[in-house]
mmCIF file of C-alpha atoms in Angstrom:
data_model
loop_
_atom_site.group_PDB
_atom_site.id
_atom_site.type_symbol
_atom_site.label_atom_id
_atom_site.label_comp_id
_atom_site.label_asym_id
_atom_site.label_seq_id
_atom_site.Cartn_x
_atom_site.Cartn_y
_atom_site.Cartn_z
ATOM 1 C CA MET A 226 -4.548 -31.414 81.197
ATOM 2 C CA PRO A 227 -3.927 -33.410 83.739
ATOM 3 C CA ASN A 228 -1.777 -32.247 85.519
ATOM 4 C CA ILE A 229 -3.895 -28.561 85.691
ATOM 5 C CA PHE A 230 -6.279 -31.056 86.917
ATOM 6 C CA ASN A 231 -3.661 -32.870 88.915
ATOM 7 C CA PHE A 232 -2.224 -29.016 90.241
ATOM 8 C CA ILE A 233 -5.199 -28.703 91.346
ATOM 9 C CA LEU A 234 -6.711 -31.394 93.532
ATOM 10 C CA LEU A 235 -2.827 -31.655 95.741
ATOM 11 C CA ILE A 236 -4.445 -27.443 96.235
ATOM 12 C CA CYS A 237 -7.733 -28.722 97.881
ATOM 13 C CA VAL A 238 -5.923 -31.810 99.728
ATOM 14 C CA PHE A 239 -3.358 -29.284 100.652
ATOM 15 C CA ILE A 240 -5.901 -26.939 101.987
ATOM 16 C CA GLU A 241 -7.620 -29.640 103.882
ATOM 17 C CA VAL A 242 -5.242 -31.703 105.568
ATOM 18 C CA SER A 243 -4.604 -27.925 107.100
ATOM 19 C CA GLU A 244 -7.668 -27.142 107.896
ATOM 20 C CA GLN A 245 -7.925 -30.415 109.219
ATOM 21 C CA THR A 246 -4.709 -30.368 111.366
ATOM 22 C CA ILE A 247 -5.282 -26.504 113.112
ATOM 23 C CA GLN A 248 -9.290 -27.745 113.628
ATOM 24 C CA LEU A 249 -6.891 -31.155 115.819
ATOM 25 C CA ASP A 250 -4.715 -28.817 117.308
ATOM 26 C CA LYS A 251 -7.848 -26.314 118.639
ATOM 27 C CA ASP A 252 -10.156 -29.224 119.791
ATOM 28 C CA GLN A 253 -9.445 -32.988 118.287
ATOM 29 C CA HIS A 254 -12.988 -33.190 119.632
ATOM 30 C CA THR A 255 -14.379 -30.650 118.078
ATOM 31 C CA LEU A 256 -13.081 -31.836 115.002
ATOM 32 C CA CYS A 257 -14.828 -35.656 114.295
ATOM 33 C CA VAL A 258 -17.862 -33.722 115.933
ATOM 34 C CA ASP A 259 -17.702 -30.891 113.054
ATOM 35 C CA SER A 260 -15.853 -33.432 110.196
ATOM 36 C CA ARG A 261 -19.241 -32.742 107.621
ATOM 37 C CA LYS A 262 -18.911 -28.869 107.868
ATOM 38 C CA ASN A 263 -15.196 -28.803 106.964
ATOM 39 C CA ASP A 264 -15.955 -30.722 103.985
ATOM 40 C CA GLU A 265 -18.527 -29.341 102.078
ATOM 41 C CA LYS A 266 -16.549 -26.069 103.649
ATOM 42 C CA CYS A 267 -13.833 -27.488 101.664
ATOM 43 C CA GLY A 268 -15.923 -28.363 98.611
ATOM 44 C CA ALA A 269 -17.258 -24.946 98.593
ATOM 45 C CA HIS A 270 -13.825 -23.515 99.129
ATOM 46 C CA CYS A 271 -11.812 -25.992 96.617
ATOM 47 C CA TYR A 272 -14.995 -25.046 93.692
ATOM 48 C CA LYS A 273 -14.206 -21.226 94.583
ATOM 49 C CA VAL A 274 -10.375 -21.833 94.159
ATOM 50 C CA VAL A 275 -11.255 -24.299 91.011
ATOM 51 C CA LYS A 276 -13.774 -22.396 89.390
ATOM 52 C CA PRO A 277 -11.653 -19.696 87.242
ATOM 53 C CA LEU A 278 -8.768 -22.714 86.629
ATOM 54 C CA LEU A 279 -11.753 -24.749 84.773
ATOM 55 C CA GLN A 280 -12.998 -21.589 82.737
ATOM 56 C CA TYR A 281 -9.194 -20.743 82.147
ATOM 57 C CA ALA A 282 -7.980 -24.328 80.514
ATOM 58 C CA VAL A 283 -11.524 -24.893 78.707
ATOM 59 C CA LEU A 284 -11.076 -20.889 77.076
ATOM 60 C CA VAL A 285 -7.024 -22.815 76.119
ATOM 61 C CA LYS A 286 -7.981 -25.152 75.122
ATOM 62 C CA SER A 287 -10.600 -23.453 72.567
ATOM 63 C CA LYS A 288 -7.702 -21.808 71.719
ATOM 64 C CA GLU A 289 -5.726 -24.418 71.211
ATOM 65 C CA LYS A 290 -8.589 -25.563 68.723
ATOM 66 C CA GLN A 291 -8.355 -22.143 66.954
ATOM 67 C CA PHE A 292 -4.843 -22.264 66.817
ATOM 68 C CA ASP A 293 -4.212 -25.701 65.113
ATOM 69 C CA GLU A 294 -7.769 -24.854 62.657
ATOM 70 C CA SER A 295 -5.616 -21.994 61.674
ATOM 71 C CA LEU A 296 -2.116 -23.776 61.495
ATOM 72 C CA ILE A 297 -5.192 -26.440 59.194
ATOM 73 C CA LYS A 298 -5.375 -23.056 57.019
ATOM 74 C CA VAL A 299 -2.538 -22.014 55.976
ATOM 75 C CA HIS A 300 -1.759 -24.502 55.309
ATOM 76 C CA ASP A 301 -4.325 -24.935 52.405
ATOM 77 C CA LEU A 302 -3.118 -21.401 51.489
ATOM 78 C CA GLU A 303 1.008 -21.593 51.491
ATOM 79 C CA THR A 304 -0.181 -25.400 49.684
ATOM 80 C CA THR A 305 -2.386 -23.056 47.000
ATOM 81 C CA VAL A 306 -0.160 -20.121 46.555
ATOM 82 C CA LYS A 307 2.735 -22.896 45.471
ATOM 83 C CA HIS A 308 0.431 -23.905 42.811
ATOM 84 C CA LEU A 309 -0.565 -20.064 41.969
ATOM 85 C CA GLU A 310 3.352 -19.594 42.079
ATOM 86 C CA THR A 311 4.043 -22.664 39.806
ATOM 87 C CA THR A 312 0.967 -21.860 37.960
ATOM 88 C CA ILE A 313 2.302 -18.018 36.921
ATOM 89 C CA LYS A 314 5.536 -19.204 35.892
ATOM 90 C CA ASP A 315 4.853 -22.415 33.502
ATOM 91 C CA LYS A 316 1.594 -19.113 32.033
ATOM 92 C CA GLU A 317 4.893 -17.406 31.665
ATOM 93 C CA ILE A 318 7.344 -19.707 29.982
ATOM 94 C CA GLN A 319 4.289 -19.990 27.506
ATOM 95 C CA LEU A 320 4.196 -15.889 27.100
ATOM 96 C CA GLU A 321 8.000 -16.235 25.931
ATOM 97 C CA LEU A 322 7.447 -19.664 23.941
ATOM 98 C CA GLN A 323 4.845 -17.530 22.706
ATOM 99 C CA LEU A 324 6.745 -14.451 21.765
ATOM 100 C CA GLU A 325 9.216 -15.901 20.963
ATOM 101 C CA LEU A 326 7.211 -17.791 17.432
ATOM 102 C CA SER A 327 6.006 -14.740 17.083
ATOM 103 C CA ASN A 328 9.082 -12.350 16.876
ATOM 104 C CA ALA A 329 9.937 -14.967 14.203
ATOM 105 C CA TYR A 330 7.332 -15.461 12.776
ATOM 106 C CA LYS A 331 7.220 -12.075 12.283
ATOM 107 C CA LYS A 332 11.188 -12.637 10.771
ATOM 108 C CA ASN A 333 10.278 -15.013 8.859
ATOM 109 C CA ASN A 334 7.462 -12.566 7.456
ATOM 110 C CA GLU A 335 10.242 -9.859 6.998
ATOM 111 C CA ILE A 336 12.163 -12.080 4.939
ATOM 112 C CA LYS A 337 9.993 -13.094 2.449
ATOM 113 C CA ASP A 338 8.551 -9.994 1.914
ATOM 114 C CA GLU A 339 12.324 -8.821 1.109
ATOM 115 C CA LEU A 340 12.453 -12.398 -1.233
ATOM 116 C CA LEU A 341 9.907 -11.161 -3.237
ATOM 117 C CA ILE A 342 10.758 -7.322 -4.413
ATOM 118 C CA GLU A 343 14.404 -8.902 -4.933
ATOM 119 C CA LYS A 344 12.744 -11.334 -6.947
ATOM 120 C CA ASN A 345 10.299 -9.124 -8.754
ATOM 121 C CA LYS A 346 13.466 -7.866 -9.072
ATOM 122 C CA GLN A 347 15.131 -9.928 -11.487
ATOM 123 C CA LEU A 348 12.761 -10.231 -13.495
ATOM 124 C CA LEU A 349 12.050 -6.929 -14.051
ATOM 125 C CA GLU A 350 15.752 -6.779 -15.091
ATOM 126 C CA LEU A 351 15.267 -10.151 -16.966
ATOM 127 C CA GLN A 352 12.179 -9.239 -18.814
ATOM 128 C CA THR A 353 14.199 -6.158 -19.622
ATOM 129 C CA GLN A 354 16.938 -8.415 -21.073
ATOM 130 C CA ILE A 355 14.175 -10.636 -23.153
ATOM 131 C CA GLU A 356 13.348 -7.240 -24.592
ATOM 132 C CA ARG A 357 16.855 -6.057 -25.541
ATOM 133 C CA LEU A 358 17.268 -9.647 -26.449
ATOM 134 C CA LYS A 359 14.213 -9.518 -28.935
ATOM 135 C CA LEU A 360 15.211 -5.924 -30.723
ATOM 136 C CA ASN A 361 19.260 -7.323 -31.100
ATOM 137 C CA GLN A 362 17.188 -10.929 -32.449
ATOM 138 C CA ILE A 363 16.582 -8.884 -35.475
ATOM 139 C CA SER A 364 17.751 -10.437 -38.829
ATOM 140 C CA GLU A 365 19.633 -7.752 -41.451
ATOM 141 C CA ALA A 366 16.855 -9.441 -44.115
ATOM 142 C CA GLN A 367 14.101 -7.309 -42.005
ATOM 143 C CA ALA A 368 15.854 -5.011 -41.088
ATOM 144 C CA LYS A 369 16.317 -4.722 -45.132
ATOM 145 C CA ILE A 370 12.733 -5.155 -45.513
ATOM 146 C CA LEU A 371 11.244 -2.147 -43.072
ATOM 147 C CA ASN A 372 14.115 -0.551 -45.003
ATOM 148 C CA GLN A 373 12.568 -1.386 -47.937
ATOM 149 C CA LEU A 374 9.221 -0.824 -47.242
ATOM 150 C CA LYS A 375 9.643 2.574 -45.805
ATOM 151 C CA LEU A 376 11.552 3.738 -49.335
ATOM 152 C CA GLU A 377 8.657 2.315 -51.056
ATOM 153 C CA GLU A 378 6.492 4.370 -48.405
ATOM 154 C CA GLN A 379 8.905 7.571 -49.281
ATOM 155 C CA VAL A 380 8.582 7.686 -53.540
ATOM 156 C CA GLU A 381 4.892 7.095 -52.975
ATOM 157 C CA ILE A 382 4.530 9.736 -50.809
ATOM 158 C CA PHE A 383 6.981 12.116 -52.545
ATOM 159 C CA ASP A 384 4.764 10.692 -55.970
ATOM 160 C CA ARG A 385 1.251 12.199 -53.951
ATOM 161 C CA GLY A 386 3.143 14.692 -53.638
ATOM 162 C CA ASN A 387 3.991 15.796 -56.766
ATOM 163 C CA VAL A 388 1.036 15.660 -57.616
ATOM 164 C CA LEU A 389 -1.077 17.200 -55.126
ATOM 165 C CA GLN A 390 1.725 20.403 -57.035
ATOM 166 C CA ASN A 391 0.747 20.117 -59.888
ATOM 167 C CA ASP A 392 -3.238 19.947 -59.539
ATOM 168 C CA LYS A 393 -3.980 22.311 -58.267
ATOM 169 C CA ASN A 394 -8.008 21.515 -59.054
ATOM 170 C CA GLN A 395 -6.749 18.579 -55.768
ATOM 171 C CA LEU A 396 -5.359 21.115 -53.549
ATOM 172 C CA GLN A 397 -5.046 24.485 -52.770
ATOM 173 C CA ILE A 398 -3.873 26.104 -50.044
ATOM 174 C CA ASP A 399 -3.983 30.320 -49.198
ATOM 175 C CA ASN A 400 -2.070 32.210 -47.245
ATOM 176 C CA LEU A 401 0.270 29.584 -46.303
ATOM 177 C CA ASN A 402 3.410 31.209 -44.147
ATOM 178 C CA SER A 403 6.671 29.832 -43.744
ATOM 179 C CA ALA A 404 4.955 26.241 -43.760
ATOM 180 C CA PHE A 405 2.026 26.783 -41.126
ATOM 181 C CA VAL A 406 -1.412 26.493 -42.023
ATOM 182 C CA ASN A 407 -3.079 29.334 -40.580
ATOM 183 C CA ASN A 408 -6.925 27.871 -37.745
ATOM 184 C CA ASP A 409 -8.892 29.918 -40.430
ATOM 185 C CA ILE A 410 -7.929 28.027 -43.767
ATOM 186 C CA ARG A 411 -9.761 24.524 -44.964
ATOM 187 C CA ALA A 412 -7.660 22.996 -46.507
ATOM 188 C CA ASN A 413 -9.572 20.909 -49.726
ATOM 189 C CA LEU A 414 -6.903 17.716 -49.824
ATOM 190 C CA ASN A 415 -9.342 15.521 -52.408
ATOM 191 C CA ALA A 416 -6.993 13.459 -54.046
ATOM 192 C CA ALA A 417 -4.363 12.571 -50.111
ATOM 193 C CA LYS A 418 -8.749 12.216 -48.823
ATOM 194 C CA ILE A 419 -6.607 13.278 -45.158
ATOM 195 C CA ASP A 420 -9.583 13.003 -42.837
ATOM 196 C CA ASN A 421 -8.629 13.265 -39.547
ATOM 197 C CA LEU A 422 -7.034 17.211 -40.892
ATOM 198 C CA GLU A 423 -9.785 19.511 -38.185
ATOM 199 C CA GLU A 424 -10.229 22.903 -39.632
ATOM 200 C CA ASN A 425 -9.680 23.561 -35.514
ATOM 201 C CA HIS A 426 -5.875 23.178 -35.372
ATOM 202 C CA ASP A 427 -2.892 24.328 -38.038
ATOM 203 C CA PHE A 428 -0.244 21.576 -38.565
ATOM 204 C CA ILE A 429 2.845 21.226 -40.049
ATOM 205 C CA ILE A 430 2.581 20.100 -43.593
ATOM 206 C CA ASP A 431 5.559 18.532 -43.962
ATOM 207 C CA LYS A 432 7.639 16.861 -48.261
ATOM 208 C CA TYR A 433 7.929 13.544 -46.402
ATOM 209 C CA LEU A 434 5.037 12.117 -43.883
ATOM 210 C CA GLY A 435 7.729 11.157 -41.448
ATOM 211 C CA SER A 436 6.794 8.475 -37.856
ATOM 212 C CA ASN A 437 8.309 10.170 -35.124
ATOM 213 C CA CYS A 438 9.360 14.559 -33.821
ATOM 214 C CA LEU A 439 13.504 13.789 -34.842
ATOM 215 C CA GLY A 440 14.716 17.378 -36.215
ATOM 216 C CA LYS A 441 11.224 19.087 -35.439
ATOM 217 C CA LEU A 442 11.396 22.556 -34.021
ATOM 218 C CA SER A 443 8.264 22.297 -31.850
ATOM 219 C CA ASP A 444 5.236 21.943 -32.755
ATOM 220 C CA VAL A 445 2.340 20.040 -34.571
ATOM 221 C CA TYR A 446 3.482 17.608 -37.337
ATOM 222 C CA LEU A 447 0.869 15.667 -39.626
ATOM 223 C CA PHE A 448 2.487 12.165 -39.484
ATOM 224 C CA LYS A 449 1.892 8.610 -41.385
ATOM 225 C CA VAL A 450 2.474 5.708 -39.728
ATOM 226 C CA PRO A 451 1.934 1.814 -41.147
ATOM 227 C CA GLY A 452 -1.617 0.617 -40.911
ATOM 228 C CA ILE A 453 -3.619 3.910 -39.631
ATOM 229 C CA LYS A 454 -4.339 6.835 -41.773
ATOM 230 C CA HIS A 455 -2.829 9.773 -40.835
ATOM 231 C CA PHE A 456 -3.084 12.420 -38.204
ATOM 232 C CA ALA A 457 -1.485 15.449 -36.370
ATOM 233 C CA VAL A 458 0.798 15.286 -33.101
ATOM 234 C CA PRO A 459 2.594 17.714 -31.597
ATOM 235 C CA CYS A 460 6.736 17.883 -31.347
ATOM 236 C CA ASP A 461 8.133 18.884 -28.107
ATOM 237 C CA SER A 462 12.254 19.707 -28.402
ATOM 238 C CA SER A 463 12.613 22.173 -24.709
ATOM 239 C CA LEU A 464 10.725 20.547 -21.442
ATOM 240 C CA ALA A 465 12.967 17.488 -21.741
ATOM 241 C CA GLY A 466 16.186 19.741 -23.052
ATOM 242 C CA SER A 467 16.498 17.991 -25.792
ATOM 243 C CA ALA A 468 14.282 18.090 -29.389
ATOM 244 C CA GLY A 469 12.711 15.701 -30.735
ATOM 245 C CA TRP A 470 9.968 14.078 -28.443
ATOM 246 C CA THR A 471 6.298 13.562 -30.063
ATOM 247 C CA VAL A 472 4.205 14.229 -27.043
ATOM 248 C CA ILE A 473 0.950 11.069 -26.370
ATOM 249 C CA HIS A 474 -0.713 12.936 -23.617
ATOM 250 C CA ARG A 475 -1.938 16.717 -21.655
ATOM 251 C CA ARG A 476 -2.963 17.932 -18.821
ATOM 252 C CA GLN A 477 -2.962 21.776 -17.739
ATOM 253 C CA ASP A 478 -5.844 23.815 -17.237
ATOM 254 C CA GLY A 479 -9.085 21.340 -16.380
ATOM 255 C CA THR A 480 -10.659 22.143 -20.110
ATOM 256 C CA GLU A 481 -10.559 18.750 -21.133
ATOM 257 C CA ASN A 482 -13.435 16.058 -19.918
ATOM 258 C CA PHE A 483 -10.957 12.498 -19.441
ATOM 259 C CA ASN A 484 -13.593 10.665 -17.661
ATOM 260 C CA ARG A 485 -14.604 8.870 -20.676
ATOM 261 C CA ASN A 486 -15.123 5.283 -22.263
ATOM 262 C CA TRP A 487 -12.897 3.151 -24.350
ATOM 263 C CA ALA A 488 -13.442 3.869 -28.408
ATOM 264 C CA ASP A 489 -13.034 8.244 -27.025
ATOM 265 C CA TYR A 490 -9.431 6.809 -25.380
ATOM 266 C CA ARG A 491 -8.511 4.444 -28.907
ATOM 267 C CA SER A 492 -9.012 6.545 -31.217
ATOM 268 C CA GLY A 493 -8.000 9.672 -28.850
ATOM 269 C CA PHE A 494 -9.333 13.046 -28.121
ATOM 270 C CA GLY A 495 -8.920 16.500 -27.374
ATOM 271 C CA ASN A 496 -6.933 20.089 -28.262
ATOM 272 C CA LEU A 497 -3.627 19.249 -29.984
ATOM 273 C CA ARG A 498 -2.344 22.318 -28.648
ATOM 274 C CA GLY A 499 -4.219 21.973 -25.894
ATOM 275 C CA GLU A 500 -4.981 18.690 -23.179
ATOM 276 C CA PHE A 501 -5.840 15.680 -25.158
ATOM 277 C CA PHE A 502 -4.807 12.221 -25.569
ATOM 278 C CA ILE A 503 -3.517 10.756 -28.399
ATOM 279 C CA GLY A 504 -5.332 7.307 -28.932
ATOM 280 C CA LEU A 505 -3.784 3.761 -27.597
ATOM 281 C CA GLU A 506 -3.349 2.674 -31.763
ATOM 282 C CA LYS A 507 -1.967 5.364 -32.343
ATOM 283 C CA LEU A 508 0.380 4.814 -29.453
ATOM 284 C CA HIS A 509 0.425 0.671 -30.173
ATOM 285 C CA LEU A 510 1.553 1.363 -34.054
ATOM 286 C CA LEU A 511 4.127 4.423 -33.467
ATOM 287 C CA THR A 512 6.152 1.721 -29.636
ATOM 288 C CA LYS A 513 5.719 -1.679 -31.520
ATOM 289 C CA SER A 514 6.676 0.105 -35.014
ATOM 290 C CA GLN A 515 10.279 0.465 -33.298
ATOM 291 C CA PRO A 516 11.354 1.095 -30.208
ATOM 292 C CA HIS A 517 10.410 4.174 -27.817
ATOM 293 C CA GLU A 518 12.195 5.565 -24.653
ATOM 294 C CA LEU A 519 9.494 7.592 -22.586
ATOM 295 C CA TYR A 520 9.183 10.601 -20.387
ATOM 296 C CA ILE A 521 6.649 12.309 -18.022
ATOM 297 C CA TYR A 522 6.856 15.992 -17.195
ATOM 298 C CA LEU A 523 5.832 16.595 -13.926
ATOM 299 C CA ASN A 524 4.802 20.079 -12.057
ATOM 300 C CA ASP A 525 2.610 20.530 -8.814
ATOM 301 C CA PHE A 526 0.824 23.657 -7.409
ATOM 302 C CA ASN A 527 3.929 24.517 -6.158
ATOM 303 C CA ASN A 528 5.847 24.958 -9.159
ATOM 304 C CA ASN A 529 8.348 21.828 -8.372
ATOM 305 C CA THR A 530 8.778 20.057 -10.965
ATOM 306 C CA ARG A 531 9.876 16.245 -11.369
ATOM 307 C CA TYR A 532 10.557 13.273 -14.334
ATOM 308 C CA ALA A 533 10.103 10.382 -14.697
ATOM 309 C CA ARG A 534 12.438 8.884 -18.113
ATOM 310 C CA TYR A 535 12.147 5.316 -18.945
ATOM 311 C CA SER A 536 14.292 3.080 -21.459
ATOM 312 C CA ASN A 537 11.889 0.785 -23.265
ATOM 313 C CA PHE A 538 8.194 1.731 -23.887
ATOM 314 C CA LEU A 539 5.669 0.265 -25.430
ATOM 315 C CA ILE A 540 2.095 -0.205 -25.713
ATOM 316 C CA GLY A 541 0.134 -3.957 -26.504
ATOM 317 C CA LYS A 542 -2.403 -3.756 -29.594
ATOM 318 C CA GLU A 543 -6.556 -3.583 -28.599
ATOM 319 C CA THR A 544 -6.840 -7.354 -28.306
ATOM 320 C CA ASN A 545 -4.925 -7.738 -24.837
ATOM 321 C CA SER A 546 -6.342 -4.372 -24.300
ATOM 322 C CA TYR A 547 -3.210 -1.772 -24.506
ATOM 323 C CA GLU A 548 -1.653 -3.807 -21.494
ATOM 324 C CA LEU A 549 1.258 -1.726 -20.057
ATOM 325 C CA GLU A 550 3.658 -4.765 -22.126
ATOM 326 C CA SER A 551 7.526 -2.439 -20.866
ATOM 327 C CA LEU A 552 9.053 0.119 -19.677
ATOM 328 C CA GLY A 553 12.698 -1.381 -19.156
ATOM 329 C CA GLU A 554 14.536 0.630 -17.225
ATOM 330 C CA TYR A 555 13.852 3.793 -15.242
ATOM 331 C CA SER A 556 14.810 7.397 -14.504
ATOM 332 C CA GLY A 557 14.329 10.701 -13.203
ATOM 333 C CA THR A 558 13.796 12.615 -9.892
ATOM 334 C CA ALA A 559 10.644 11.856 -9.722
ATOM 335 C CA ASP A 560 10.728 7.965 -8.078
ATOM 336 C CA ASP A 561 8.946 5.780 -10.702
ATOM 337 C CA ALA A 562 5.510 5.662 -9.580
ATOM 338 C CA LEU A 563 4.817 3.343 -13.464
ATOM 339 C CA LEU A 564 6.696 0.439 -12.548
ATOM 340 C CA GLN A 565 3.565 -0.436 -10.307
ATOM 341 C CA HIS A 566 1.552 -0.600 -13.450
ATOM 342 C CA LEU A 567 3.228 -3.321 -15.785
ATOM 343 C CA ASN A 568 2.171 -5.239 -17.549
ATOM 344 C CA SER A 569 -1.209 -3.741 -16.525
ATOM 345 C CA LYS A 570 -4.089 -3.687 -19.126
ATOM 346 C CA PHE A 571 -5.996 0.082 -19.921
ATOM 347 C CA SER A 572 -9.383 0.635 -18.099
ATOM 348 C CA THR A 573 -12.354 2.669 -18.940
ATOM 349 C CA PRO A 574 -16.279 3.475 -16.986
ATOM 350 C CA ASP A 575 -17.300 0.631 -19.391
ATOM 351 C CA ARG A 576 -14.853 -1.319 -20.149
ATOM 352 C CA SER A 577 -12.722 -2.702 -16.219
ATOM 353 C CA VAL A 578 -9.988 -5.285 -16.223
ATOM 354 C CA GLU A 579 -9.732 -4.610 -13.328
ATOM 355 C CA LYS A 580 -11.496 -7.807 -10.672
ATOM 356 C CA PRO A 581 -13.960 -6.797 -8.403
ATOM 357 C CA LEU A 582 -13.203 -3.473 -7.923
ATOM 358 C CA ASN A 583 -13.657 -1.160 -11.356
ATOM 359 C CA CYS A 584 -11.330 1.790 -10.808
ATOM 360 C CA ALA A 585 -11.751 3.328 -13.881
ATOM 361 C CA GLU A 586 -15.555 4.182 -13.217
ATOM 362 C CA ILE A 587 -14.254 5.457 -9.242
ATOM 363 C CA TYR A 588 -11.715 7.071 -9.965
ATOM 364 C CA LYS A 589 -13.505 8.364 -13.279
ATOM 365 C CA SER A 590 -10.438 8.051 -16.191
ATOM 366 C CA GLY A 591 -8.687 6.153 -17.928
ATOM 367 C CA TRP A 592 -5.510 3.997 -17.769
ATOM 368 C CA TRP A 593 -3.359 0.685 -16.064
ATOM 369 C CA PHE A 594 -5.086 -0.144 -13.382
ATOM 370 C CA ASN A 595 -3.813 -2.417 -11.354
ATOM 371 C CA SER A 596 -5.320 -4.844 -8.577
ATOM 372 C CA GLY A 597 -5.282 -1.771 -5.842
ATOM 373 C CA CYS A 598 -6.002 1.103 -8.285
ATOM 374 C CA TYR A 599 -3.526 2.629 -9.184
ATOM 375 C CA LEU A 600 0.222 4.099 -7.896
ATOM 376 C CA CYS A 601 -0.260 6.959 -9.961
ATOM 377 C CA ASN A 602 -3.079 8.276 -12.547
ATOM 378 C CA LEU A 603 -2.390 11.102 -15.131
ATOM 379 C CA ASN A 604 -5.913 10.983 -16.505
ATOM 380 C CA GLY A 605 -7.721 11.353 -12.713
ATOM 381 C CA LEU A 606 -10.751 14.451 -12.460
ATOM 382 C CA TYR A 607 -8.672 18.155 -12.590
ATOM 383 C CA ASN A 608 -8.411 19.972 -8.459
ATOM 384 C CA THR A 609 -7.159 22.476 -8.109
ATOM 385 C CA ARG A 610 -7.873 22.483 -4.278
ATOM 386 C CA ASN A 611 -4.358 21.609 -3.154
ATOM 387 C CA VAL A 612 -4.993 19.184 0.019
ATOM 388 C CA ASP A 613 -3.328 15.218 -0.376
ATOM 389 C CA ASN A 614 -5.253 12.581 -1.472
ATOM 390 C CA SER A 615 -7.567 14.433 -3.462
ATOM 391 C CA ASN A 616 -8.365 11.342 -6.055
ATOM 392 C CA ALA A 617 -7.524 13.318 -9.293
ATOM 393 C CA ILE A 618 -4.050 13.682 -11.306
ATOM 394 C CA GLU A 619 -1.378 11.916 -8.879
ATOM 395 C CA TRP A 620 2.172 10.141 -9.097
ATOM 396 C CA ARG A 621 2.280 9.098 -5.624
ATOM 397 C CA THR A 622 5.733 8.380 -5.197
ATOM 398 C CA TRP A 623 6.123 11.933 -4.880
ATOM 399 C CA HIS A 624 4.052 13.290 -3.103
ATOM 400 C CA PHE A 625 -0.165 12.754 -2.826
ATOM 401 C CA LYS A 626 -1.205 16.248 -3.927
ATOM 402 C CA PRO A 627 -2.389 17.366 -7.032
ATOM 403 C CA LEU A 628 -0.457 17.976 -10.496
ATOM 404 C CA LYS A 629 -1.117 21.248 -12.001
ATOM 405 C CA PHE A 630 0.348 20.436 -15.805
ATOM 406 C CA VAL A 631 1.455 16.570 -16.625
ATOM 407 C CA GLN A 632 3.122 15.950 -20.494
ATOM 408 C CA MET A 633 3.731 12.172 -21.510
ATOM 409 C CA MET A 634 7.036 12.176 -24.793
ATOM 410 C CA ILE A 635 7.744 9.224 -26.319
ATOM 411 C CA ARG A 636 10.839 9.456 -28.466
ATOM 412 C CA PRO A 637 12.673 6.492 -31.119
ATOM 413 C CA LYS A 638 15.620 5.405 -29.088
ATOM 414 C CA THR A 639 18.698 6.344 -30.587
ATOM 415 C CA ASN A 640 21.107 4.197 -29.706
#
């Protein structure tokens, strides 16, 4: 800025000297007289010349100030941008670390789940091996005692049968046809006192009352098991492809109500030639008397069939709520839905053991419900609507649709 003012002063001086020289050349005398006038003229002329330059100088100074301020703002903005970039990089690093930790956590959970599944499998295998060892550790003396008891029982039954045959006053059987007792014949067995003989059931009376269906055709037979009175049971030799199966449960048309209390499920109910349940006490005594295998036949409303078979089926006693104590090894085509119910206690709407849910009341049936209710429930409501999640008779490892026909059967292990 001083250079500009010096330049302006030089111009003014130059103009003033030029005018004075010219004026001296013309008239040296008049120069002295008009010197003051010339000074005024010079001043006015210089102002006119310098004013725009001064205004320009002020404008330039203002622009320089604005420029400096802009540079400061740009610097501040650059500093802010650098700080934000650093913050973003830090956040990105933190996010990457969190993602790595999350992936590691997920992978750890997957490994835990796999280990838990493998542990459960090993535990089930160990339980199966323990059961087998227990069965193999029965001594010869125990076996002889059991055989002796069975022999004595057979002799007693045989003697009783002879007495019944010889005493026409105690036993009168009319219209006996090929060993079948017809529906309209009422048996009067006063000496044997068989309380569970029902007028609407027809069955075959063997010479020796047995405890299983081995060697029997498909029909209803009278059984005798230690610890309980005589009872009738259906035998089946068709569905499983081999003979000797004792039917313990059947669903086929919805004519029987399975939304029952504990007493009904304990003693059994239904029509032996239709829908029925054998009863938990009978089932416990049968599976306790000797090792049994279980066969479950399934048929849906599209007429597709599946089956599930278990090598060692055992039901506990009533004081332990008829717990599903053992299943053994699985084989079949329906996938294993019953394994999830292993070690579960039996529940009915009036006697629930799973907390806080009352699955039996929710699904209106008695079953070996677990903490999540069920993966299969063969005592559910009979539903003919072929829809998913019907909450009816289901085997969910096959599909979630209701089943049309179900039959559970047991048979003593032959190997």
